[in-house]
Each structure stands twice: as structure tokens, then as C-alpha cells.
XYZ file of C-alpha atoms in Angstrom:
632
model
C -2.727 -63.619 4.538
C -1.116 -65.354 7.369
C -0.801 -64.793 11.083
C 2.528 -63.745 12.248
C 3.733 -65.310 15.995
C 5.361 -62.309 18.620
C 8.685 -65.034 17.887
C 8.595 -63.790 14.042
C 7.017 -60.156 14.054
C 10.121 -58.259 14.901
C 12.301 -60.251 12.338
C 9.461 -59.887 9.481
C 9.466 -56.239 10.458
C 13.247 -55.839 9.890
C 13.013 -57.577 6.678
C 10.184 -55.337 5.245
C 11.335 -52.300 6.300
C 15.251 -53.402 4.690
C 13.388 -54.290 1.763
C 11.096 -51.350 1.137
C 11.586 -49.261 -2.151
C 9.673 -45.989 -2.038
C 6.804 -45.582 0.751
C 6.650 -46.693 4.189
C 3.341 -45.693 6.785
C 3.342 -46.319 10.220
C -0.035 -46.635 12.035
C 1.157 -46.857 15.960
C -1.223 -45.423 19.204
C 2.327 -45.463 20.837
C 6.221 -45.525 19.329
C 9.043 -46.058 21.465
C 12.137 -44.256 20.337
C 14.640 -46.271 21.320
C 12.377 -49.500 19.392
C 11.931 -47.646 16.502
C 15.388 -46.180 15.637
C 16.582 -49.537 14.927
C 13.818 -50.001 12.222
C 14.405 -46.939 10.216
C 17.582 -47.629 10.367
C 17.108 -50.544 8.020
C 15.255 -47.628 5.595
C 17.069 -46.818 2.228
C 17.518 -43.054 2.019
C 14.854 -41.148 0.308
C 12.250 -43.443 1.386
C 8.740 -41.715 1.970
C 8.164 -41.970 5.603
C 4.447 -41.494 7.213
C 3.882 -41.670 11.359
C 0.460 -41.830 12.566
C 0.472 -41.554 16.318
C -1.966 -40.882 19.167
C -1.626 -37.644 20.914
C -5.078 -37.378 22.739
C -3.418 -37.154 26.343
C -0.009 -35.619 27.553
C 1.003 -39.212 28.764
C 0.610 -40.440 25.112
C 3.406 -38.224 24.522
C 5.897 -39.932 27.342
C 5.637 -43.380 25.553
C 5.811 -41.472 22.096
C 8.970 -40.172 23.303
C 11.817 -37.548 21.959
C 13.708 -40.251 20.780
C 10.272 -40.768 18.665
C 10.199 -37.638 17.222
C 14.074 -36.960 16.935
C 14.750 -40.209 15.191
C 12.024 -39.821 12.247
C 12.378 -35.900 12.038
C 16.175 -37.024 11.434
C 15.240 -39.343 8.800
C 12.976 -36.955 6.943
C 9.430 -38.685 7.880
C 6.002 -36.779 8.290
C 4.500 -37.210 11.879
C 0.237 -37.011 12.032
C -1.491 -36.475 15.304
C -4.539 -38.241 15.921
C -6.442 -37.376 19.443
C -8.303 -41.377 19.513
C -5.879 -43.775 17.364
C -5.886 -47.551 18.426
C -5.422 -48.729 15.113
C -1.659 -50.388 14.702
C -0.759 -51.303 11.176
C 2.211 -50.696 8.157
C 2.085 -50.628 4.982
C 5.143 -51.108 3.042
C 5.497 -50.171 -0.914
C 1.774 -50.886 -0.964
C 2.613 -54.323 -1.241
C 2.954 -55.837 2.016
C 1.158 -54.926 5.001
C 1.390 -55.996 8.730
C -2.327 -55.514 10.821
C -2.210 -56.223 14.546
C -2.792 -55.219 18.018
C 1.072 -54.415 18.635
C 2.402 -51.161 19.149
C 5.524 -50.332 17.815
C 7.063 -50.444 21.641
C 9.344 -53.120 23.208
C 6.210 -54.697 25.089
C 4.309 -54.900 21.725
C 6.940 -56.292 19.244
C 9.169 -58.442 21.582
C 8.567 -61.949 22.418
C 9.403 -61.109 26.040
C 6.496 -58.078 25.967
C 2.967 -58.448 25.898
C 0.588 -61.134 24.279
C -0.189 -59.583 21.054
C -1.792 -61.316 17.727
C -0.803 -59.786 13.591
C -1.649 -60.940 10.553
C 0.642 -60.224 7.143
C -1.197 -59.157 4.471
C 0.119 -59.322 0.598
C -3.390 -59.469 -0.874
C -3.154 -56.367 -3.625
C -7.074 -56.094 -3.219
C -6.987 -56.008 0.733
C -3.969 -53.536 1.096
C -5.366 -51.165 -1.711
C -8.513 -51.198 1.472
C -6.628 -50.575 4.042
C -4.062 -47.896 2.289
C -7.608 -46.196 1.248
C -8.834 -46.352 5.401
C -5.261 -44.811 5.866
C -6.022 -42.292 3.575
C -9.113 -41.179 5.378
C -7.379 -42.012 8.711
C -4.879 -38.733 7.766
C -7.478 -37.045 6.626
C -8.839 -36.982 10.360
C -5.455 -36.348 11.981
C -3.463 -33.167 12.481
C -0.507 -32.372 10.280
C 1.266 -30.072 12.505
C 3.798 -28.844 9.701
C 5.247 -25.464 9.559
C 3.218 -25.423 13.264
C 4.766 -22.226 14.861
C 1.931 -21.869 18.222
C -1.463 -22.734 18.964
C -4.644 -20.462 19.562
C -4.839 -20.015 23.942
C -7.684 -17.667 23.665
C -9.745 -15.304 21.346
C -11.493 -12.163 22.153
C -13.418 -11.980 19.114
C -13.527 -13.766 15.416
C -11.725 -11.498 14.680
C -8.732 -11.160 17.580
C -7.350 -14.057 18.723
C -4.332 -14.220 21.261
C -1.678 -16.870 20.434
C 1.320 -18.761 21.530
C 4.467 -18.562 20.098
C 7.487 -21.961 19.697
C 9.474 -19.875 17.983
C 10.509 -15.940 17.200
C 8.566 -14.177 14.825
C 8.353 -10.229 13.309
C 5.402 -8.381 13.608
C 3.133 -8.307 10.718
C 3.982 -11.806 9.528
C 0.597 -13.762 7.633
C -0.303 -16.521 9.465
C -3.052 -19.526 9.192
C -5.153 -21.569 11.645
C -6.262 -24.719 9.966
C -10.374 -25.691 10.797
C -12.862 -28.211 9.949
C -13.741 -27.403 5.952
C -10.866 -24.921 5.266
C -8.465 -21.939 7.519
C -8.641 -18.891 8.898
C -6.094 -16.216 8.434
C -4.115 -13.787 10.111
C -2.108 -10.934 10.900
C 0.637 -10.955 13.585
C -0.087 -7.759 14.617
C 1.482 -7.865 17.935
C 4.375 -10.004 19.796
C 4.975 -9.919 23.336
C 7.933 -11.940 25.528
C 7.525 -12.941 29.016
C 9.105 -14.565 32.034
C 7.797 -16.855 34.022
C 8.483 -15.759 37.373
C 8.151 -17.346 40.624
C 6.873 -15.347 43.384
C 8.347 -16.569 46.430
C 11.969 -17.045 44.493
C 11.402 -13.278 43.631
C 10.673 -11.923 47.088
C 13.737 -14.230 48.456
C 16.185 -12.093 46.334
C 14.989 -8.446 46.045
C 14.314 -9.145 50.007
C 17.952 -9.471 50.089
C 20.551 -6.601 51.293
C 23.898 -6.996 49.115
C 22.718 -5.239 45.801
C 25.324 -7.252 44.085
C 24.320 -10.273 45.073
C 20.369 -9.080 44.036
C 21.834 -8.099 40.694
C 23.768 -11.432 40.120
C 20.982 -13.758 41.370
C 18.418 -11.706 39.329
C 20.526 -12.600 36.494
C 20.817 -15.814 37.126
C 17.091 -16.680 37.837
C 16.854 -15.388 34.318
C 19.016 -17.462 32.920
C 16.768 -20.852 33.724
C 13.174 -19.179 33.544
C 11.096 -20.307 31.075
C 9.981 -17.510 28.503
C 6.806 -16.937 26.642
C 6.572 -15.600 23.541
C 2.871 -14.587 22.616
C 0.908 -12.820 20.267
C -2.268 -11.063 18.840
C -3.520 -12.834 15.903
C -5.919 -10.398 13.699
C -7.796 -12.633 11.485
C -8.579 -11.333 8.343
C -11.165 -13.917 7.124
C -11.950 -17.640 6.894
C -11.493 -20.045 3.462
C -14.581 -22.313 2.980
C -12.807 -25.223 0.978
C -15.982 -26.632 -0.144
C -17.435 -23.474 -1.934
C -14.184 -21.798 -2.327
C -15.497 -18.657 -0.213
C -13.314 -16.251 1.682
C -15.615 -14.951 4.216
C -15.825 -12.494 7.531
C -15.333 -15.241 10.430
C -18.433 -15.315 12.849
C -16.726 -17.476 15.297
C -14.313 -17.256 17.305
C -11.621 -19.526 16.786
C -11.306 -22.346 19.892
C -8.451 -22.541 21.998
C -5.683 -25.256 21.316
C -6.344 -25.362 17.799
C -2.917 -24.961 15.325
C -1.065 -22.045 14.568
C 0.841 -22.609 11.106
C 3.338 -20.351 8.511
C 1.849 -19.817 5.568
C 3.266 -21.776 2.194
C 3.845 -20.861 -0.915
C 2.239 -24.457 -1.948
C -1.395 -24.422 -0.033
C -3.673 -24.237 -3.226
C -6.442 -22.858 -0.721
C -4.090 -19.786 0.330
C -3.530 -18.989 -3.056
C -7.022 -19.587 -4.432
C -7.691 -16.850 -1.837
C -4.607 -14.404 -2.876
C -6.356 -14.475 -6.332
C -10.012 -13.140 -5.129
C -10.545 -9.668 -5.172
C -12.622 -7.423 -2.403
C -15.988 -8.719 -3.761
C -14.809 -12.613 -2.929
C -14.938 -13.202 -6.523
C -11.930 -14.634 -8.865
C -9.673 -11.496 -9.824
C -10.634 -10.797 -13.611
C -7.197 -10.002 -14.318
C -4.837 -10.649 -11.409
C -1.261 -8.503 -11.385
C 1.488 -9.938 -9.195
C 2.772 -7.196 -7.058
C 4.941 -8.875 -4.586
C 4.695 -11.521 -1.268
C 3.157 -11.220 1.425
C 4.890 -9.827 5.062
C 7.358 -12.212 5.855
C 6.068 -14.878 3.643
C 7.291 -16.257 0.812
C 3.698 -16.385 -0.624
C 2.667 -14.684 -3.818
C 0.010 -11.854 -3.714
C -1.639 -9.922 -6.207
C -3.970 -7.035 -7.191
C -7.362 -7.428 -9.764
C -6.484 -4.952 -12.346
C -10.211 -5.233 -13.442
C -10.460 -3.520 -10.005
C -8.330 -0.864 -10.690
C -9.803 -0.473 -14.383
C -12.526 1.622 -13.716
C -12.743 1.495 -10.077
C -9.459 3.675 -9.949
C -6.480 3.796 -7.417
C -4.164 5.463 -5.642
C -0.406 4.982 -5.144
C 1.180 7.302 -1.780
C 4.850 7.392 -0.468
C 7.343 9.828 0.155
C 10.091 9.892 -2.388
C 12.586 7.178 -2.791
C 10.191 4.978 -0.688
C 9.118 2.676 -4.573
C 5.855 3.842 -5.433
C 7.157 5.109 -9.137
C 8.911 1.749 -9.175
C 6.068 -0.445 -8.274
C 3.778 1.550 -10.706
C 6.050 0.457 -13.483
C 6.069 -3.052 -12.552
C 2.434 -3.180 -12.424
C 2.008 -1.554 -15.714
C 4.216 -4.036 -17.435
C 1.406 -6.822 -16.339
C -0.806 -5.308 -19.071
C 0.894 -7.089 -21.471
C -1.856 -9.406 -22.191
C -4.264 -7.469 -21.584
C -6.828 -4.625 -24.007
C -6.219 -1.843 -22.356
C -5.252 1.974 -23.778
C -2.888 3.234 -21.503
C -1.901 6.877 -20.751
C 1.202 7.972 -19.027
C 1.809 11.425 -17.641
C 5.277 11.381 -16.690
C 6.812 14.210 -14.721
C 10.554 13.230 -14.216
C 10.791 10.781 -17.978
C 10.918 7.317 -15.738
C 8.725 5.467 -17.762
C 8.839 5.557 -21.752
C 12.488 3.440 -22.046
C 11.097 0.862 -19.572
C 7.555 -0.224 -21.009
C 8.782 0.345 -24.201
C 11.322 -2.597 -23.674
C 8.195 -4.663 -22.770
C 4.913 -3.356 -24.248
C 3.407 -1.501 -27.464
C 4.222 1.544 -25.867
C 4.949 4.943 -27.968
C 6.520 8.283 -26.580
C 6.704 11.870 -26.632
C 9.367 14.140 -24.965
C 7.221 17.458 -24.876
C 9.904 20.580 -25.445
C 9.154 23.092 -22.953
C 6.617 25.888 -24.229
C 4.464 28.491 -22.815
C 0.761 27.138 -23.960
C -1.946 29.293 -22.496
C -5.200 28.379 -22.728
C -7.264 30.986 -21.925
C -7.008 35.110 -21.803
C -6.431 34.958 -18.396
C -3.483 32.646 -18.759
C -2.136 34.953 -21.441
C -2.451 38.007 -19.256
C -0.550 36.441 -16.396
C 2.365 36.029 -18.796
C 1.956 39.772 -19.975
C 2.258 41.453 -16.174
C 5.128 38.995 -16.035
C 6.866 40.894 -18.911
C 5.989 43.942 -17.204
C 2.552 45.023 -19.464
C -0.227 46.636 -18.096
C -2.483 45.667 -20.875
C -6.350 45.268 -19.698
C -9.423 45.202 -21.381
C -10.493 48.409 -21.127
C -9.978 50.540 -24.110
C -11.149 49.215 -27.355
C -7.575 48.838 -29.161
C -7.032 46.376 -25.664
C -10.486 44.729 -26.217
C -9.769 44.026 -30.065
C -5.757 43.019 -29.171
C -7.747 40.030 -26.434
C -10.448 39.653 -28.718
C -8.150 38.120 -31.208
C -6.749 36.001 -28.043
C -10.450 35.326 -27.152
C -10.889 33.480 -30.278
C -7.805 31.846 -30.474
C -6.897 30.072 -27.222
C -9.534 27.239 -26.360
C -8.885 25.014 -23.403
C -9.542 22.010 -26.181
C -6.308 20.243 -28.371
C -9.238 20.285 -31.359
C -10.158 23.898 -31.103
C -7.229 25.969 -29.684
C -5.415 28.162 -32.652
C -1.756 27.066 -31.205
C -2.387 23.803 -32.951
C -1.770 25.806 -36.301
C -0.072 28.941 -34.981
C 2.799 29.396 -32.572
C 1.970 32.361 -29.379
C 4.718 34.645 -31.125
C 2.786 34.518 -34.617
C -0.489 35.254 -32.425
C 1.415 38.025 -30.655
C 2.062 39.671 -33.979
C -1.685 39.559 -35.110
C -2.891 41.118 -32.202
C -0.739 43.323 -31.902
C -1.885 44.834 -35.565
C -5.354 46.290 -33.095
C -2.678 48.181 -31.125
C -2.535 51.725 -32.159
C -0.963 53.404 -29.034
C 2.749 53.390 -29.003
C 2.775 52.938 -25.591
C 0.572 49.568 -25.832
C 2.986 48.661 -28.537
C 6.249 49.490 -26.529
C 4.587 47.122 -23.850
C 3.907 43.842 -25.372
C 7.494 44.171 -27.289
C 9.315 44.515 -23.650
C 6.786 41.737 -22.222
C 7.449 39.451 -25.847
C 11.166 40.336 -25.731
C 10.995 39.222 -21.524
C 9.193 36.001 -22.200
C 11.931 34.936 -24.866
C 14.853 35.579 -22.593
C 13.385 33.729 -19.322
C 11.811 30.946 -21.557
C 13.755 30.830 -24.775
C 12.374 31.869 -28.086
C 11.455 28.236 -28.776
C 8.898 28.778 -26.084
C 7.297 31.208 -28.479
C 7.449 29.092 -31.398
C 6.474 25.434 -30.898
C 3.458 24.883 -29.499
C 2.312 23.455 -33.455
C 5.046 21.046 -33.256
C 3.952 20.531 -29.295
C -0.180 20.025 -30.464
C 1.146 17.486 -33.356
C 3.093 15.404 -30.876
C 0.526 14.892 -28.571
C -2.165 14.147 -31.647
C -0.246 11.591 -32.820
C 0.636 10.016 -29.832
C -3.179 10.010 -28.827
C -3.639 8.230 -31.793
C -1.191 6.206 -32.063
C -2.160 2.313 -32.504
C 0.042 1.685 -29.646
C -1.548 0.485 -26.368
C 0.694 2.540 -24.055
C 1.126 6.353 -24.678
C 3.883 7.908 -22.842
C 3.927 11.827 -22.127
C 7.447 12.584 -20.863
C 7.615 15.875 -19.501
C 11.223 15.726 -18.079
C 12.027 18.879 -20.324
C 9.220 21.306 -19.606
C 10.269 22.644 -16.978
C 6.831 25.632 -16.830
C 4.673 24.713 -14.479
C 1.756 26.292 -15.903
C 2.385 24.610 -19.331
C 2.466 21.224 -17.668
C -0.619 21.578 -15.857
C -2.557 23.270 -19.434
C -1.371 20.039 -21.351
C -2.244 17.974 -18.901
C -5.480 19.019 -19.043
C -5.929 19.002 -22.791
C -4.904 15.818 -22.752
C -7.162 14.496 -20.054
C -10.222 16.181 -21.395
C -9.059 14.652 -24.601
C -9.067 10.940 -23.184
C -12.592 11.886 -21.388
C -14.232 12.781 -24.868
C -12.999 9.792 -26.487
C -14.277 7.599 -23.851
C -17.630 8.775 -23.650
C -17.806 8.250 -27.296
C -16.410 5.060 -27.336
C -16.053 3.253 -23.873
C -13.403 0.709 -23.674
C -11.022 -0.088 -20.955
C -8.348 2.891 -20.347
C -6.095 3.479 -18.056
C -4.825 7.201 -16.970
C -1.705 6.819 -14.777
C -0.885 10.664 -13.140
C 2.626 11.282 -11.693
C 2.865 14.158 -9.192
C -1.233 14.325 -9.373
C -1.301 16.443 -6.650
C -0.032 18.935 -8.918
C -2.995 18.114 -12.013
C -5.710 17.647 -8.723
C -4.634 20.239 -5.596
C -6.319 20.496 -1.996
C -7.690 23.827 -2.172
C -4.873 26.127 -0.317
C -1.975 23.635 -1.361
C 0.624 25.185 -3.868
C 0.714 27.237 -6.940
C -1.699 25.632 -9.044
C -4.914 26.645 -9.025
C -7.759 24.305 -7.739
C -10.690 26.054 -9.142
C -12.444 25.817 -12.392
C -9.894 27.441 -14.224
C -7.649 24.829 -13.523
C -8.566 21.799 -16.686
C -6.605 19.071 -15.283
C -8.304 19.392 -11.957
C -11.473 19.834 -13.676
C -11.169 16.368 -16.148
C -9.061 14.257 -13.496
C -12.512 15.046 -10.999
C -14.626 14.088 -13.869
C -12.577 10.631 -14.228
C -12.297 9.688 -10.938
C -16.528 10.279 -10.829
C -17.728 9.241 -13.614
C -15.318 6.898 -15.022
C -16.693 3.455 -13.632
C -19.837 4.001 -16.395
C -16.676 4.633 -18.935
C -14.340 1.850 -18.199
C -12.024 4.738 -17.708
C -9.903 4.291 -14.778
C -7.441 6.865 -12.916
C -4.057 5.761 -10.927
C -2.882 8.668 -9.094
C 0.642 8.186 -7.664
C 2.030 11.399 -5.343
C 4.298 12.025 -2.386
C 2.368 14.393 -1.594
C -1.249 12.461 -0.202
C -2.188 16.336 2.015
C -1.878 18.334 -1.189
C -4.076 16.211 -2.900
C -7.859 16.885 -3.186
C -9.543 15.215 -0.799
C -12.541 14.254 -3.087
C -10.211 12.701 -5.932
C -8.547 10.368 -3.215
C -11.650 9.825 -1.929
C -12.689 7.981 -5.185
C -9.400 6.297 -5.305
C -11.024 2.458 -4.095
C -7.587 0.580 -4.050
C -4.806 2.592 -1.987
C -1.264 1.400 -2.001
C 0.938 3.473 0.840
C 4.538 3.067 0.914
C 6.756 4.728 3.325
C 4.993 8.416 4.097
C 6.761 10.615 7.324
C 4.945 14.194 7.554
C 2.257 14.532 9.892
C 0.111 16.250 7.471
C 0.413 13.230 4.755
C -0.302 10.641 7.520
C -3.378 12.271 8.752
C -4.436 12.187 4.908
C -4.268 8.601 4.896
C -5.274 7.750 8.133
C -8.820 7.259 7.136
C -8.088 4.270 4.524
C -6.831 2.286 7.992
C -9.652 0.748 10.047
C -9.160 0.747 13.786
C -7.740 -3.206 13.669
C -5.216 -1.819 11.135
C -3.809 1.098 13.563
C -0.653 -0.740 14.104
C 0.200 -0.270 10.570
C -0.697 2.902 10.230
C 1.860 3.767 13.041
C 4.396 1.598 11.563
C 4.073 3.640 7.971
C 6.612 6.064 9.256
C 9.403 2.823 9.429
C 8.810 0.833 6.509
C 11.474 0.529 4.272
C 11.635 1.182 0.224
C 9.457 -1.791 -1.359
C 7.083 -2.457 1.411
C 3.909 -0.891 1.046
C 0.540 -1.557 2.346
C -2.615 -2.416 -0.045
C -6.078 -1.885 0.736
C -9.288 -1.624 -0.952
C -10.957 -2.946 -3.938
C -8.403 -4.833 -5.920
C -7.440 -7.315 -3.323
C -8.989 -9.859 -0.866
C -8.143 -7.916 2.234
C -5.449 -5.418 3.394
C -2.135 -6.506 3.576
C 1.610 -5.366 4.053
C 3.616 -6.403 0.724
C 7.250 -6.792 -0.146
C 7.985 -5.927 -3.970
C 10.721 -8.155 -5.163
C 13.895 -7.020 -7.262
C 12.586 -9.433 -10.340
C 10.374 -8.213 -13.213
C 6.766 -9.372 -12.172
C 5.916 -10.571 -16.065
């Protein structure tokens, strides 16, 4: 350790600094530009650069001048505000360090300036001190990086009013840095303003030459400061220390940092992986970034598994496509999936990634129940009742054959046209006989006398894909094109899954395309809502009574109005992608809270692969952008 005479500091400081290898820090209350440019000019490229400066007053900032900041932005060095620095000191490689009462201005380092006293340290014990006060010196400062504004005023802890340095969309995630962690936020509004000066404004519109108004106006414009502000929602505040995302309870203080979010903060993504609850995700699903981020967030499949969820957009807007790419996160994960696929979208691509098996079902007529059968019957044009007894022994036979049950239903060994001929052996009136021929005959030209035949083949397709060791089983109903049929199998298979899980609980997974088809809104379609209807009936039962079962329901429609209202109403995760129709938006207006009405209005405008997630499964609601690349 030596001391170092004002005639020798500013050549020791240009041999250091033409010397240094990897790091350089700067401790300074005040940096002159102009002094300092010449110094890092003497730096070898790619040397680590770190400023310390004071910033307590606005006259702070006119000795640290623009030259300052332009000159170490320029060589690629990190600046740190600190609102009381006096220390002055550098560190160079960690093996030489200069401590002193000069600033890094011409009046501190020339001989001409002021009286000022240094020592040179190259003590390895002594500098490992002082890089270990620097440490804790940063630690104290502000690192204004990826700054975009700063916090003028807050109505609430939960609404806080910003400024903007710099243009930025609606909706974009946000943080504000605070003692012991960050809050986050939404942009959920931006607004740009002129400054405008009174007097200057009464001068012109005062004037009488409307072209010489309109030419001044534009003018003044051109040299008036604008003001880009906005309204911050904050979602919640990280506690560091106990790794808690919490509701804030105060509101945040006015000048304190307004910062983009990165993809790098450990504490943003420690809270991306929480769920609702605040605890760790059990099994997190990447399902996109974040608004106008290029952060990563995800969804808590153990959420979703039993806790059920729903997936809402018109068509074309990615909901089938995002329900794909969150399936294909099961891969590591025990979980019996079922599929009910309306337009064959799924099978070819989990198959390419999990244990997935599939069935194309061929188009049949499956009743399961008399009533079913005697809707098909006055379709062919029979009048056939039970009334006489030949017509109660012809549906008696029916009566003991069709079961709403895959175990118990006679079609599993029987096709309708073989039970057609062995009821029709308790007709004895030629007329009755004439009947069911013309109605058989009608139901094989409209359907196809396959439609007759294969419901065996059908029931053995299904079986085997129920029991299948394969994780993922895929019904593909691209080619059965009877409405009725689709919505019977459906809900064979569905009561099917429902049995099995009450007898043996494990995690499962139902996944219903065009569900508001198998679950209707009273007074919405064709199919019926009632009791009659067994897909209604078991897809109610899972959505209530699944949580106890580990049985969990994703419902996925274009359709959110035609739903029932009591299945989406157990839906506790909601992903809504693009939806236009007045009717569907009122449907989903209720998962949006009143800080959130800006997104519902924007639902209308969003474009395919943004959706917005609420609910269970994640932290808190957010607008997400799906990305083109697998998510596995």
C-alpha cells in the first residue's frame, strides 16, 4: 500500500486501466464525461465495466454528465445509482485497487484541480475487503436496466399510474423492483399527451388567418414535449426471502422504477411456476410467453387434473391447437388420457409423441334406449307404439336389449339389423310388418347398410381402446357423421371412464371437443339436455365429482353460450382465445373481474395464438402468446 501524489494519480490510472484483463469497477460520487472517455479508452474490448455513481439530487446529474453516460453505455459498462455515495475507489482485475477522496472529474484527478489524497492498494487480503464492501455497496444501489418509467402515483396496491421513456402496447407485463423482492404488472392502459402552454395557445387560436392557426398549431407541436403514461394493474408482489407471491397491501411509492420483464430474473420465473394457491406447480406445462414478453409462462397440470378446465374461442382462433400442445407435456407424466375427437385432429399428432392408441369409429346408428329406437322408426315412416301387445312384445325385445352401458347393451354382440329381425318375429300384423321393412329399408338408404351392421365391430373398438395399455386413447369421430350416434358413444364411453374411476382412482384426463354438443345449455341445439341425454348426464357427474376421483374434464368449444352453464361453472382454469358473438362473450364475461374489463373488451381483437388464462392452474390471469415450436 502506498500513497499516490495528484502529480502521479492520473498517469497510474492510465496505466491500470491499459493494463486491465477482465473486470474494471468504478466507485465515483461524480464522473465527468469528457475526463472519463479518455480512460476507457485505454480499456481492451470485452472488459467488464461497473459505474457506481451518486444520483441523490438533479445537480448530481449535471457533473455526471451525457458524455458520462454516452461514453460507458458506448463501451458496454453497467451504470448503478446510489441516492448518498461519497465513497471514490477502483478496483481493477481484483488485483490492484486505487482508494481516495478524488472524483473521477478534472478537479479531482488533475494536478491543477483540487487537493485530494489516494492510496494504491495491491494487498490480495485488503482488495478481496473492499471488492466484498463493493459488493454490498451494489446491493444498496439501483440498477436501472431494462428501466422503461417510474411509478408518479398509485391509487391503490393494486392501480398504480406510471410514466412512460419509451412506447409500449397495451397489455405488456411489467415489474417494479422493492425492498425484499417486485411487484408486478399489467399495462392495462397507455395514454400520450402534450404539454401545452397556455398563453402560447391562446396567442394562436386568438389569431384571425386560419392558415396561419393551422401552420403554427403544427408547428408548436412539433417542439412540445410529449408524455406518454400509463395504468399499471399490479397483479401481486414476490417476497424474495420466503419465495411468496402475495396480494400487495401497499401501495407502491412514487419515483420508484418501472422495468421490462426478463427472461433471466430467477424471481419472475420462480413466480411463473406457482400455481393459484402460491404453491410450486406440481407439474408445470409450458404454454407460451407472456404479453409482449419474451418470458416463459406456464399452467399446473396438477391443477387441471382433477380441478378441470375449460378451453373457449371461436374457430380458427388456436384453442384445438393449443390443446394439443398441452397434451403432448404429459409425456412424463401418469396420467390415462381420453380423447374425444370430433373433426380426427389429434390421433397422428400425439401418436408421433406419446403412448397414444386410436380408433376411427365407422359411422353407425347405436341407440341406446327404446326411445332412441323409436325416433329412428317415425323417421322411416312407422307408426309403431306400444300399444297393442304384438307392439309391446316387438319393444319388449328392444327393452331388453339396448342398455345405455358398453357392458350391458346387446349391440356389443348383435348388430340393430339382426335385432330388427328378432323383433320383428312378435309382429303378426302385415301392416306392422310392411312398416318396419319400409322404415329398415329407409334407414339403410340414408345411412348405409353398414349402419345396420357394425355396431359389434363399433363396441369392440372402443373396448379395446379403453383398455388398451396405452396412456392416451384417441376416439376419432371424423367419419360418423350421426349426430345422435356421436352423442350415445360419447356417453358410453364417459360413463365407462366414470365407473372405472370410482373403482380405481388414479389421475385421468377426459379432453371433450365440441362439448357443447356432449353438455348443452338447455334451449341450445338438437341435442337433448335432459336426462335422457348420457353424455350430459356423465360429463355433469365429472365435472362434480371428479376432484374426489382424480378425474379431470377439459372442455374445449366455440361455442361457450351453448354450453351448460353449470359444467363451465366447474371448469376452475379458463383459457379464452379469440370469441366475437355477443351471446359467447356474455358467457364468459363472468370469469373477468372488474380490473380485467379491458381484456374482456379486447377478446373480440385478439389474434389466433393469444389467449387469456385464468383460474386455478396459474399464478394470476394473464394474456399469452403460443409460440410456433413444440412446447416438449
Amino acid at each position: 500500500m502506498r500513497v499516490v501524489s495528484k502529480e502521479e494519480l492520473i498517469p497510474l490510472l492510465r496505466e491500470l486501466f491499459s493494463r486491465a484483463q477482465s473486470k474494471v469497477i468504478v466507485v465515483s460520487a461524480w464522473i465527468r464525461g469528457s475526463v472519463f472517455k479518455e480512460l476507457l479508452s485505454l480499456l481492451r474490448e470485452g472488459i467488464n465495466l461497473e459505474v457506481v455513481i451518486r444520483a441523490g439530487s438533479l445537480s448530481d446529474l449535471e457533473v455526471s454528465d451525457l458524455a458520462f453516460f454516452r461514453e460507458t453505455k458506448r463501451f458496454g459498462g453497467k451504470i448503478y445509482l446510489h441516492p448518498k455515495l461519497h465513497s471514490k475507489f477502483l478496483i481493477i482485475d481484483g488485483r490492484f485497487a486505487v482508494v481516495g477522496s478524488s472524483n473521477i472529474t478534472f478537479m479531482g484527478l488533475y494536478p491543477e484541480g483540487n487537493v485530494e489524497t489516494n492510496l494504491l492498494i495491491e494487498e490480495e487480503e485488503k482488495i478481496k475487503e473492499l471488492e466484498e464492501f463493493y459488493e454490498r455497496l451494489k446491493g444498496e444501489s439501483v440498477d436501472y436496466t431494462d428501466s422503461i418509467g417510474f411509478v408518479i402515483n398509485s391509487k391503490s396496491a393494486k392501480e398504480s399510474e406510471i410514466i412512460l421513456l419509451e412506447d409500449l402496447k397495451e397489455q405488456t407485463y411489467l415489474k417494479i423492483p422493492v425492498e425484499g423482492g417486485f411487484l408486478l404488472g399489467r399495462l392495462a392502459k397507455v395514454s400520450r399527451t402534450t404539454s401545452l402552454e397556455s398563453d402560447t395557445l391562446k396567442r394562436i387560436l386568438n389569431a384571425e388567418v386560419q392558415d396561419w392557426k393551422i401552420a403554427s398549431l403544427f408547428a408548436y407541436f412539433q417542439e412540445s414535449a410529449e408524455v406518454l403514461t400509463g395504468e399499471l394493474e399490479v397483479l401481486g408482489e414476490y417476497e424474495e426471502g420466503r419465495g411468496l407471491f402475495k396480494t400487495p397491501t401497499l401501495p407502491a411509492k412514487a419515483g420508484l422504477l418501472v422495468k421490462k420483464l426478463s427472461s433471466e430474473d430467477e424471481g419472475l420465473k420462480k413466480v411463473l411456476l406457482k400455481n393459484h394457491s402460491g404453491y410450486d406447480m406440481g407439474y408445470p406445462a409450458y404454454i407460451g410467453k407472456l404479453y409482449g414478453t419474451e418470458v416463459k409462462a406456464y399452467l399446473d397440470l396438477d391443477k387441471v387434473i382433477p380441478m378441470h378446465m375449460a378451453i373457449l374461442g371461436a374457430t380458427g382462433s388456436g384453442k384445438t391447437t393449443f390443446t394439443k400442445k398441452l397434451l403432448k407435456n404429459l409425456k412424463e407424466k401418469d396420467v390415462e388420457v381420453f380423447v374425444f375427437d370430433v373433426y380426427g385432429e389429434y390421433g397422428e399428432e400425439l401418436r408421433a409423441s406419446l403412448p397414444a392408441k386410436e380408433v376411427v369409429l365407422k359411422s353407425v346408428l347405436f341407440p341406446i334406449s327404446v326411445e332412441d329406437l323409436k325416433e329412428l322408426l317415425k323417421e322411416g315412416g312407422a307408426t309403431l307404439e306400444e300399444r297393442s301387445s304384438e307392439e309391446k312384445e316387438f319393444f319388449g325385445v328392444f327393452r331388453k336389449a339396448l342398455k345405455p352401458d358398453i357392458e350391458r347393451t346387446a349391440l356389443s354382440e348383435y348388430s340393430l339389423l339382426e335385432l330388427f329381425k328378432e323383433a320383428e318375429k312378435h309382429l303378426v300384423s302385415r301392416v306392422f310388418k310392411e312398416e318396419l321393412k319400409e322404415a329398415v329399408e329407409h334407414l339403410k338408404r340414408t345411412y348405409g347398410e353398414e349402419a345396420l351392421l357394425l355396431q359389434p365391430q363399433v363396441i369392440k373398438e372402443i373396448k379395446e381402446v379403453i383398455e388398451s395399455p396405452q396412456r392416451v386413447k384417441v376416439f376419432n369421430f371424423k367419419e360418423l357423421d350421426i349426430t345422435e350416434t356421436k352423442i350415445n358413444l360419447i356417453g358410453l364411453i364417459l360413463k365407462e371412464v366414470f365407473i372405472r374411476a370410482k373403482r380405481e382412482p388414479k389421475d385421468r384426463l377426459v379432453v371433450i371437443e365440441e362439448a357443447q354438443n356432449v353438455a348443452p345449455e338447455r334451449g341450445f341445439g338438437e341435442i337433448p339436455s335432459g336426462r335422457e341425454n348420457v353424455a350430459y348426464t356423465y360429463a355433469k357427474k365429472i365435472a362434480m365429482e371428479g376432484r374426489k376421483l382424480r378425474l379431470g374434464l377439459i372442455a374445449v368449444t366455440q361455442r361457450p353460450a351453448n354450453i351448460s352453464k353449470f359444467v363451465l361453472s366447474q371448469l376452475n382454469t379458463q383459457v379464452i382465445f379469440k370469441l366475437i358473438t355477443k351471446n359467447d362473450l356474455e358467457a364468459v364475461s363472468v370469469f373477468f373481474e372488474h380490473s380485467k374489463e379491458d381484456i374482456f373488451r379486447l377478446l373480440p381483437f385478439l389474434k389466433p395464438g393469444t389467449a387469456f388464462v385464468s383460474g386455478l392452474a396459474v399464478p394470476f390471469s394473464f394474456i399469452f402468446q403460443m409460440e410456433e415450436i413444440p412446447y416438449y
